[in-house]
PDB file of C-alpha atoms in Angstrom:
ATOM      1  CA  GLY A  82      -0.002   0.014   0.007  1.00  0.00           C
ATOM      2  CA  GLU A  83       0.933   3.650  -0.094  1.00  0.00           C
ATOM      3  CA  SER A  84       2.098   5.591   2.922  1.00  0.00           C
ATOM      4  CA  VAL A  85       0.874   9.026   3.768  1.00  0.00           C
ATOM      5  CA  GLY A  86       3.190  11.442   5.498  1.00  0.00           C
ATOM      6  CA  LEU A  87       5.019   9.689   8.346  1.00  0.00           C
ATOM      7  CA  HIS A  88       2.793   6.649   8.388  1.00  0.00           C
ATOM      8  CA  LEU A  89       4.529   3.707   6.843  1.00  0.00           C
ATOM      9  CA  PRO A  90       2.571   0.668   5.827  1.00  0.00           C
ATOM     10  CA  THR A  91       3.161  -1.920   8.507  1.00  0.00           C
ATOM     11  CA  LEU A  92       3.185  -5.688   8.634  1.00  0.00           C
ATOM     12  CA  SER A  93       3.256  -7.607  11.882  1.00  0.00           C
ATOM     13  CA  VAL A  94       3.961 -11.328  11.899  1.00  0.00           C
ATOM     14  CA  GLN A  95       4.742 -14.107  14.318  1.00  0.00           C
ATOM     15  CA  GLU A  96       8.243 -15.615  14.407  1.00  0.00           C
ATOM     16  CA  GLY A  97       8.373 -18.576  12.093  1.00  0.00           C
ATOM     17  CA  ASP A  98       5.560 -17.354   9.772  1.00  0.00           C
ATOM     18  CA  ASN A  99       6.144 -16.362   6.187  1.00  0.00           C
ATOM     19  CA  SER A 100       6.007 -12.640   5.336  1.00  0.00           C
ATOM     20  CA  ILE A 101       4.943 -11.020   2.093  1.00  0.00           C
ATOM     21  CA  ILE A 102       5.771  -7.367   1.444  1.00  0.00           C
ATOM     22  CA  ASN A 103       4.245  -5.734  -1.582  1.00  0.00           C
ATOM     23  CA  CYS A 104       5.293  -2.838  -3.733  1.00  0.00           C
ATOM     24  CA  ALA A 105       3.776  -1.021  -6.708  1.00  0.00           C
ATOM     25  CA  TYR A 106       6.254   0.635  -9.061  1.00  0.00           C
ATOM     26  CA  SER A 107       5.539   3.520 -11.330  1.00  0.00           C
ATOM     27  CA  ASN A 108       7.710   3.279 -14.461  1.00  0.00           C
ATOM     28  CA  SER A 109       6.677   0.629 -16.949  1.00  0.00           C
ATOM     29  CA  ALA A 110      10.070   1.088 -18.654  1.00  0.00           C
ATOM     30  CA  SER A 111      12.066   0.081 -15.566  1.00  0.00           C
ATOM     31  CA  ASP A 112      14.207  -2.926 -16.334  1.00  0.00           C
ATOM     32  CA  TYR A 113      15.597  -3.739 -12.939  1.00  0.00           C
ATOM     33  CA  PHE A 114      14.279  -3.913  -9.401  1.00  0.00           C
ATOM     34  CA  ILE A 115      15.810  -4.364  -6.040  1.00  0.00           C
ATOM     35  CA  TRP A 116      14.822  -4.822  -2.415  1.00  0.00           C
ATOM     36  CA  TYR A 117      16.646  -3.193   0.504  1.00  0.00           C
ATOM     37  CA  LYS A 118      16.313  -3.695   4.245  1.00  0.00           C
ATOM     38  CA  GLN A 119      16.907  -0.797   6.633  1.00  0.00           C
ATOM     39  CA  GLU A 120      17.279  -1.258  10.344  1.00  0.00           C
ATOM     40  CA  SER A 121      16.838   1.677  12.675  1.00  0.00           C
ATOM     41  CA  GLY A 122      19.783   4.046  12.556  1.00  0.00           C
ATOM     42  CA  LYS A 123      21.517   2.205   9.733  1.00  0.00           C
ATOM     43  CA  GLY A 124      21.829   2.533   5.979  1.00  0.00           C
ATOM     44  CA  PRO A 125      19.846   0.341   3.587  1.00  0.00           C
ATOM     45  CA  GLN A 126      21.231  -3.125   3.029  1.00  0.00           C
ATOM     46  CA  PHE A 127      20.814  -5.082  -0.230  1.00  0.00           C
ATOM     47  CA  ILE A 128      18.585  -8.153  -0.056  1.00  0.00           C
ATOM     48  CA  ILE A 129      17.835  -9.347  -3.581  1.00  0.00           C
ATOM     49  CA  ASP A 130      17.336  -8.041  -7.112  1.00  0.00           C
ATOM     50  CA  ILE A 131      15.544  -9.068 -10.271  1.00  0.00           C
ATOM     51  CA  ARG A 132      15.645  -8.033 -13.892  1.00  0.00           C
ATOM     52  CA  SER A 133      12.538  -7.393 -15.943  1.00  0.00           C
ATOM     53  CA  ASN A 134      13.101 -10.485 -18.116  1.00  0.00           C
ATOM     54  CA  MET A 135      12.387 -12.683 -15.078  1.00  0.00           C
ATOM     55  CA  ASP A 136       9.261 -13.071 -12.954  1.00  0.00           C
ATOM     56  CA  LYS A 137      10.793 -14.853  -9.967  1.00  0.00           C
ATOM     57  CA  ARG A 138      14.121 -15.031  -8.256  1.00  0.00           C
ATOM     58  CA  GLN A 139      15.065 -16.861  -5.072  1.00  0.00           C
ATOM     59  CA  GLY A 140      17.705 -16.222  -2.484  1.00  0.00           C
ATOM     60  CA  GLN A 141      18.358 -17.518   0.965  1.00  0.00           C
ATOM     61  CA  ARG A 142      14.931 -17.464   2.699  1.00  0.00           C
ATOM     62  CA  VAL A 143      13.796 -14.717   0.318  1.00  0.00           C
ATOM     63  CA  THR A 144      11.934 -14.743  -2.985  1.00  0.00           C
ATOM     64  CA  VAL A 145      11.131 -11.766  -5.201  1.00  0.00           C
ATOM     65  CA  LEU A 146       8.191 -11.934  -7.588  1.00  0.00           C
ATOM     66  CA  LEU A 147       7.707  -9.472 -10.442  1.00  0.00           C
ATOM     67  CA  ASN A 148       4.435  -8.886 -12.229  1.00  0.00           C
ATOM     68  CA  LYS A 149       5.054  -6.418 -15.026  1.00  0.00           C
ATOM     69  CA  THR A 150       1.457  -6.485 -16.226  1.00  0.00           C
ATOM     70  CA  VAL A 151       0.269  -4.752 -13.103  1.00  0.00           C
ATOM     71  CA  LYS A 152       3.604  -3.160 -12.166  1.00  0.00           C
ATOM     72  CA  HIS A 153       3.823  -5.059  -8.907  1.00  0.00           C
ATOM     73  CA  LEU A 154       6.747  -6.436  -6.961  1.00  0.00           C
ATOM     74  CA  SER A 155       6.707  -8.589  -3.853  1.00  0.00           C
ATOM     75  CA  LEU A 156       9.246  -9.873  -1.367  1.00  0.00           C
ATOM     76  CA  GLN A 157       8.558 -13.130   0.398  1.00  0.00           C
ATOM     77  CA  ILE A 158      10.520 -13.982   3.545  1.00  0.00           C
ATOM     78  CA  ALA A 159      10.302 -17.566   4.726  1.00  0.00           C
ATOM     79  CA  ALA A 160      10.360 -18.498   8.397  1.00  0.00           C
ATOM     80  CA  THR A 161      10.540 -14.881   9.519  1.00  0.00           C
ATOM     81  CA  GLN A 162      12.913 -14.194  12.425  1.00  0.00           C
ATOM     82  CA  PRO A 163      13.066 -11.322  14.919  1.00  0.00           C
ATOM     83  CA  GLY A 164      16.237 -10.143  13.136  1.00  0.00           C
ATOM     84  CA  ASP A 165      14.106  -9.539  10.063  1.00  0.00           C
ATOM     85  CA  SER A 166      12.316  -6.673  11.776  1.00  0.00           C
ATOM     86  CA  ALA A 167      13.155  -3.581   9.780  1.00  0.00           C
ATOM     87  CA  VAL A 168      11.811  -1.260   7.080  1.00  0.00           C
ATOM     88  CA  TYR A 169      11.849  -2.818   3.597  1.00  0.00           C
ATOM     89  CA  PHE A 170      12.150  -0.681   0.471  1.00  0.00           C
ATOM     90  CA  CYS A 171      11.656  -1.676  -3.126  1.00  0.00           C
ATOM     91  CA  ALA A 172      13.515   0.319  -5.701  1.00  0.00           C
ATOM     92  CA  GLU A 173      13.501   0.577  -9.492  1.00  0.00           C
ATOM     93  CA  ASN A 174      16.311   1.516 -11.810  1.00  0.00           C
ATOM     94  CA  SER A 175      15.643   4.725 -13.668  1.00  0.00           C
ATOM     95  CA  GLY A 176      19.246   5.435 -14.629  1.00  0.00           C
ATOM     96  CA  GLY A 177      20.186   2.753 -17.172  1.00  0.00           C
ATOM     97  CA  SER A 178      23.643   1.390 -16.593  1.00  0.00           C
ATOM     98  CA  ASN A 179      24.328   3.958 -13.873  1.00  0.00           C
ATOM     99  CA  TYR A 180      21.696   2.313 -11.662  1.00  0.00           C
ATOM    100  CA  LYS A 181      20.116   5.490 -10.398  1.00  0.00           C
ATOM    101  CA  LEU A 182      17.597   3.927  -8.061  1.00  0.00           C
ATOM    102  CA  THR A 183      14.167   5.328  -7.245  1.00  0.00           C
ATOM    103  CA  PHE A 184      12.996   4.034  -3.867  1.00  0.00           C
ATOM    104  CA  GLY A 185       9.436   3.403  -2.713  1.00  0.00           C
ATOM    105  CA  LYS A 186       8.198   4.656   0.643  1.00  0.00           C
ATOM    106  CA  GLY A 187       8.910   1.429   2.567  1.00  0.00           C
ATOM    107  CA  THR A 188       7.034  -1.104   4.711  1.00  0.00           C
ATOM    108  CA  LEU A 189       7.755  -1.639   8.390  1.00  0.00           C
ATOM    109  CA  LEU A 190       7.966  -5.322   9.273  1.00  0.00           C
ATOM    110  CA  THR A 191       7.633  -6.281  12.926  1.00  0.00           C
ATOM    111  CA  VAL A 192       8.328  -9.850  13.943  1.00  0.00           C
ATOM    112  CA  ASN A 193       6.803 -10.895  17.242  1.00  0.00           C
ATOM    113  CA  PRO A 194       8.591 -13.624  19.190  1.00  0.00           C
TER     114      PRO A 194
ATOM    115  CA  GLY B  39      36.099  -1.235   8.967  1.00  0.00           C
ATOM    116  CA  ALA B  40      35.764  -1.892   5.289  1.00  0.00           C
ATOM    117  CA  GLY B  41      32.375  -0.282   4.843  1.00  0.00           C
ATOM    118  CA  VAL B  42      31.245   3.167   3.724  1.00  0.00           C
ATOM    119  CA  SER B  43      32.052   5.699   6.372  1.00  0.00           C
ATOM    120  CA  GLN B  44      30.166   8.944   6.863  1.00  0.00           C
ATOM    121  CA  SER B  45      30.831  11.852   9.172  1.00  0.00           C
ATOM    122  CA  PRO B  46      29.528  13.462  11.215  1.00  0.00           C
ATOM    123  CA  ARG B  47      26.853  10.951  12.200  1.00  0.00           C
ATOM    124  CA  TYR B  48      24.807  13.788  13.708  1.00  0.00           C
ATOM    125  CA  LYS B  49      24.839  17.460  12.993  1.00  0.00           C
ATOM    126  CA  VAL B  50      22.707  20.219  14.436  1.00  0.00           C
ATOM    127  CA  ALA B  51      22.804  23.508  12.581  1.00  0.00           C
ATOM    128  CA  LYS B  52      21.075  26.807  13.057  1.00  0.00           C
ATOM    129  CA  ARG B  53      19.103  28.063  10.104  1.00  0.00           C
ATOM    130  CA  GLY B  54      21.389  29.891   7.759  1.00  0.00           C
ATOM    131  CA  GLN B  55      24.542  28.018   8.679  1.00  0.00           C
ATOM    132  CA  ASP B  56      26.618  26.105   6.155  1.00  0.00           C
ATOM    133  CA  VAL B  57      27.306  22.397   6.674  1.00  0.00           C
ATOM    134  CA  ALA B  58      29.675  19.844   5.122  1.00  0.00           C
ATOM    135  CA  LEU B  59      29.045  16.114   5.169  1.00  0.00           C
ATOM    136  CA  ARG B  60      31.818  13.687   4.369  1.00  0.00           C
ATOM    137  CA  CYS B  61      31.719  10.258   2.756  1.00  0.00           C
ATOM    138  CA  ASP B  62      34.591   7.710   2.591  1.00  0.00           C
ATOM    139  CA  PRO B  63      33.476   5.034   0.127  1.00  0.00           C
ATOM    140  CA  ILE B  64      34.766   1.525   0.103  1.00  0.00           C
ATOM    141  CA  SER B  65      38.292   1.531  -1.321  1.00  0.00           C
ATOM    142  CA  GLY B  66      38.314   0.999  -5.054  1.00  0.00           C
ATOM    143  CA  HIS B  67      34.649   1.698  -5.580  1.00  0.00           C
ATOM    144  CA  VAL B  68      34.220   3.782  -8.682  1.00  0.00           C
ATOM    145  CA  SER B  69      30.623   4.914  -8.294  1.00  0.00           C
ATOM    146  CA  LEU B  70      29.405   7.085  -5.460  1.00  0.00           C
ATOM    147  CA  PHE B  71      25.863   8.234  -4.775  1.00  0.00           C
ATOM    148  CA  TRP B  72      24.245  10.704  -2.321  1.00  0.00           C
ATOM    149  CA  TYR B  73      20.696  10.213  -1.195  1.00  0.00           C
ATOM    150  CA  GLN B  74      18.476  12.258   1.089  1.00  0.00           C
ATOM    151  CA  GLN B  75      16.080  10.435   3.403  1.00  0.00           C
ATOM    152  CA  ALA B  76      13.373  12.388   5.160  1.00  0.00           C
ATOM    153  CA  LEU B  77      11.725  10.907   8.258  1.00  0.00           C
ATOM    154  CA  GLY B  78       9.443   8.032   7.351  1.00  0.00           C
ATOM    155  CA  GLN B  79      10.309   8.156   3.651  1.00  0.00           C
ATOM    156  CA  GLY B  80      12.450   6.244   1.228  1.00  0.00           C
ATOM    157  CA  PRO B  81      15.844   7.591   0.121  1.00  0.00           C
ATOM    158  CA  GLU B  82      15.719  10.107  -2.669  1.00  0.00           C
ATOM    159  CA  PHE B  83      18.513  10.483  -5.205  1.00  0.00           C
ATOM    160  CA  LEU B  84      20.620  13.649  -5.016  1.00  0.00           C
ATOM    161  CA  THR B  85      23.741  13.129  -7.157  1.00  0.00           C
ATOM    162  CA  TYR B  86      26.081  10.552  -8.639  1.00  0.00           C
ATOM    163  CA  PHE B  87      29.809  10.385  -9.317  1.00  0.00           C
ATOM    164  CA  GLN B  88      31.871   8.051 -11.410  1.00  0.00           C
ATOM    165  CA  ASN B  89      35.427   8.558 -10.174  1.00  0.00           C
ATOM    166  CA  GLU B  90      35.812  12.332  -9.904  1.00  0.00           C
ATOM    167  CA  ALA B  91      33.180  13.120 -12.524  1.00  0.00           C
ATOM    168  CA  GLN B  92      29.783  14.191 -11.339  1.00  0.00           C
ATOM    169  CA  LEU B  93      27.609  12.575 -13.987  1.00  0.00           C
ATOM    170  CA  ASP B  94      24.192  13.371 -12.599  1.00  0.00           C
ATOM    171  CA  LYS B  95      23.153  16.067 -10.178  1.00  0.00           C
ATOM    172  CA  SER B  96      19.524  16.252 -11.133  1.00  0.00           C
ATOM    173  CA  GLY B  97      18.318  15.393  -7.623  1.00  0.00           C
ATOM    174  CA  LEU B  98      19.981  18.329  -5.832  1.00  0.00           C
ATOM    175  CA  PRO B  99      17.020  20.351  -4.441  1.00  0.00           C
ATOM    176  CA  SER B 100      18.523  23.802  -5.038  1.00  0.00           C
ATOM    177  CA  ASP B 101      21.719  25.654  -5.778  1.00  0.00           C
ATOM    178  CA  ARG B 102      22.439  25.654  -2.053  1.00  0.00           C
ATOM    179  CA  PHE B 103      23.458  22.017  -2.400  1.00  0.00           C
ATOM    180  CA  PHE B 104      26.859  21.200  -3.797  1.00  0.00           C
ATOM    181  CA  ALA B 105      28.803  17.904  -3.987  1.00  0.00           C
ATOM    182  CA  GLU B 106      32.351  17.158  -4.965  1.00  0.00           C
ATOM    183  CA  ARG B 107      34.714  14.212  -5.223  1.00  0.00           C
ATOM    184  CA  PRO B 108      37.964  15.826  -6.371  1.00  0.00           C
ATOM    185  CA  GLU B 109      40.232  12.808  -6.325  1.00  0.00           C
ATOM    186  CA  GLY B 110      37.701  10.144  -7.073  1.00  0.00           C
ATOM    187  CA  SER B 111      37.533   8.778  -3.570  1.00  0.00           C
ATOM    188  CA  VAL B 112      36.259  10.887  -0.632  1.00  0.00           C
ATOM    189  CA  SER B 113      33.189  12.974  -1.359  1.00  0.00           C
ATOM    190  CA  THR B 114      31.743  15.981   0.415  1.00  0.00           C
ATOM    191  CA  LEU B 115      28.147  17.219   0.278  1.00  0.00           C
ATOM    192  CA  LYS B 116      27.893  20.846   1.198  1.00  0.00           C
ATOM    193  CA  ILE B 117      24.673  22.645   2.080  1.00  0.00           C
ATOM    194  CA  GLN B 118      24.791  26.418   2.229  1.00  0.00           C
ATOM    195  CA  ARG B 119      22.404  28.624   4.219  1.00  0.00           C
ATOM    196  CA  THR B 120      20.631  25.628   5.684  1.00  0.00           C
ATOM    197  CA  GLN B 121      16.884  25.720   6.062  1.00  0.00           C
ATOM    198  CA  GLN B 122      14.522  23.623   8.191  1.00  0.00           C
ATOM    199  CA  GLU B 123      13.361  21.588   5.233  1.00  0.00           C
ATOM    200  CA  ASP B 124      16.959  20.374   4.791  1.00  0.00           C
ATOM    201  CA  SER B 125      16.574  18.313   7.988  1.00  0.00           C
ATOM    202  CA  ALA B 126      17.021  14.688   6.940  1.00  0.00           C
ATOM    203  CA  VAL B 127      19.433  11.817   6.918  1.00  0.00           C
ATOM    204  CA  TYR B 128      21.988  12.106   4.125  1.00  0.00           C
ATOM    205  CA  LEU B 129      23.103   8.689   2.871  1.00  0.00           C
ATOM    206  CA  CYS B 130      26.187   7.974   0.877  1.00  0.00           C
ATOM    207  CA  ALA B 131      26.562   4.778  -1.142  1.00  0.00           C
ATOM    208  CA  SER B 132      29.252   3.291  -3.360  1.00  0.00           C
ATOM    209  CA  ARG B 133      29.496   0.521  -5.928  1.00  0.00           C
ATOM    210  CA  PRO B 134      32.486  -1.184  -7.492  1.00  0.00           C
ATOM    211  CA  ARG B 135      33.164  -0.963 -11.231  1.00  0.00           C
ATOM    212  CA  THR B 136      32.812  -4.693 -11.701  1.00  0.00           C
ATOM    213  CA  ARG B 137      29.338  -4.883 -10.166  1.00  0.00           C
ATOM    214  CA  ASN B 138      26.746  -4.614 -12.922  1.00  0.00           C
ATOM    215  CA  THR B 139      23.831  -4.430 -10.499  1.00  0.00           C
ATOM    216  CA  GLY B 140      22.077  -1.863  -8.370  1.00  0.00           C
ATOM    217  CA  GLU B 141      23.604  -3.310  -5.226  1.00  0.00           C
ATOM    218  CA  LEU B 142      24.791  -0.187  -3.494  1.00  0.00           C
ATOM    219  CA  PHE B 143      26.800  -0.302  -0.290  1.00  0.00           C
ATOM    220  CA  PHE B 144      25.352   2.347   2.005  1.00  0.00           C
ATOM    221  CA  GLY B 145      26.904   4.151   4.935  1.00  0.00           C
ATOM    222  CA  GLU B 146      24.959   4.731   8.112  1.00  0.00           C
ATOM    223  CA  GLY B 147      24.146   8.271   7.109  1.00  0.00           C
ATOM    224  CA  SER B 148      24.570  11.752   8.513  1.00  0.00           C
ATOM    225  CA  ARG B 149      21.513  13.013  10.366  1.00  0.00           C
ATOM    226  CA  LEU B 150      21.134  16.755   9.874  1.00  0.00           C
ATOM    227  CA  THR B 151      18.774  18.756  12.109  1.00  0.00           C
ATOM    228  CA  VAL B 152      18.278  22.410  11.221  1.00  0.00           C
ATOM    229  CA  LEU B 153      16.810  24.528  14.027  1.00  0.00           C
TER     230      LEU B 153
END
């Protein structure tokens, strides 16, 4: 969903559950997408990326799905752990080979023990 | 450490003061980016360097913002005559030449508060 002002979309899950974080992107010409995790007081940290010629990519405990028809991106986290609690941002590449990333507004994930 | 280092971590300035924020990228990283992150928002692009060349400064909000990377390593973001709306976290990120992805290595940011 979209955030308004300071109110981030939030997702609260129990430890061990699977989490799904959604993102709508704006530019149909974007050819590359990336997910970042940002813990409080730290800089964003790379999680996983995907190019527009793919619709799914898997990493360790994470999967990114891309639906270009509806310009939608999702991040699935398996067996969510307390250490996964953070703000998650999707970003799209609007700078060609320079990778000038345009970030979304973020989703706050809280994992309850 | 071997990560991107930013200083100062926290800066409080009175409106109208000039500030300078420093970024030490990971050694050997060719590309360097500055982003501005307002509270509760995603990072927004400010400017991009490849080595010492500033290839894109389209995100700088006004001519009060200036960035440089004279020797292709350390970069400084300068904000002149600061205003309250400049309050934000300023993030620096770098990327190696060989990495053909958007995986940027971010520093922890410099939090600027303008009173």
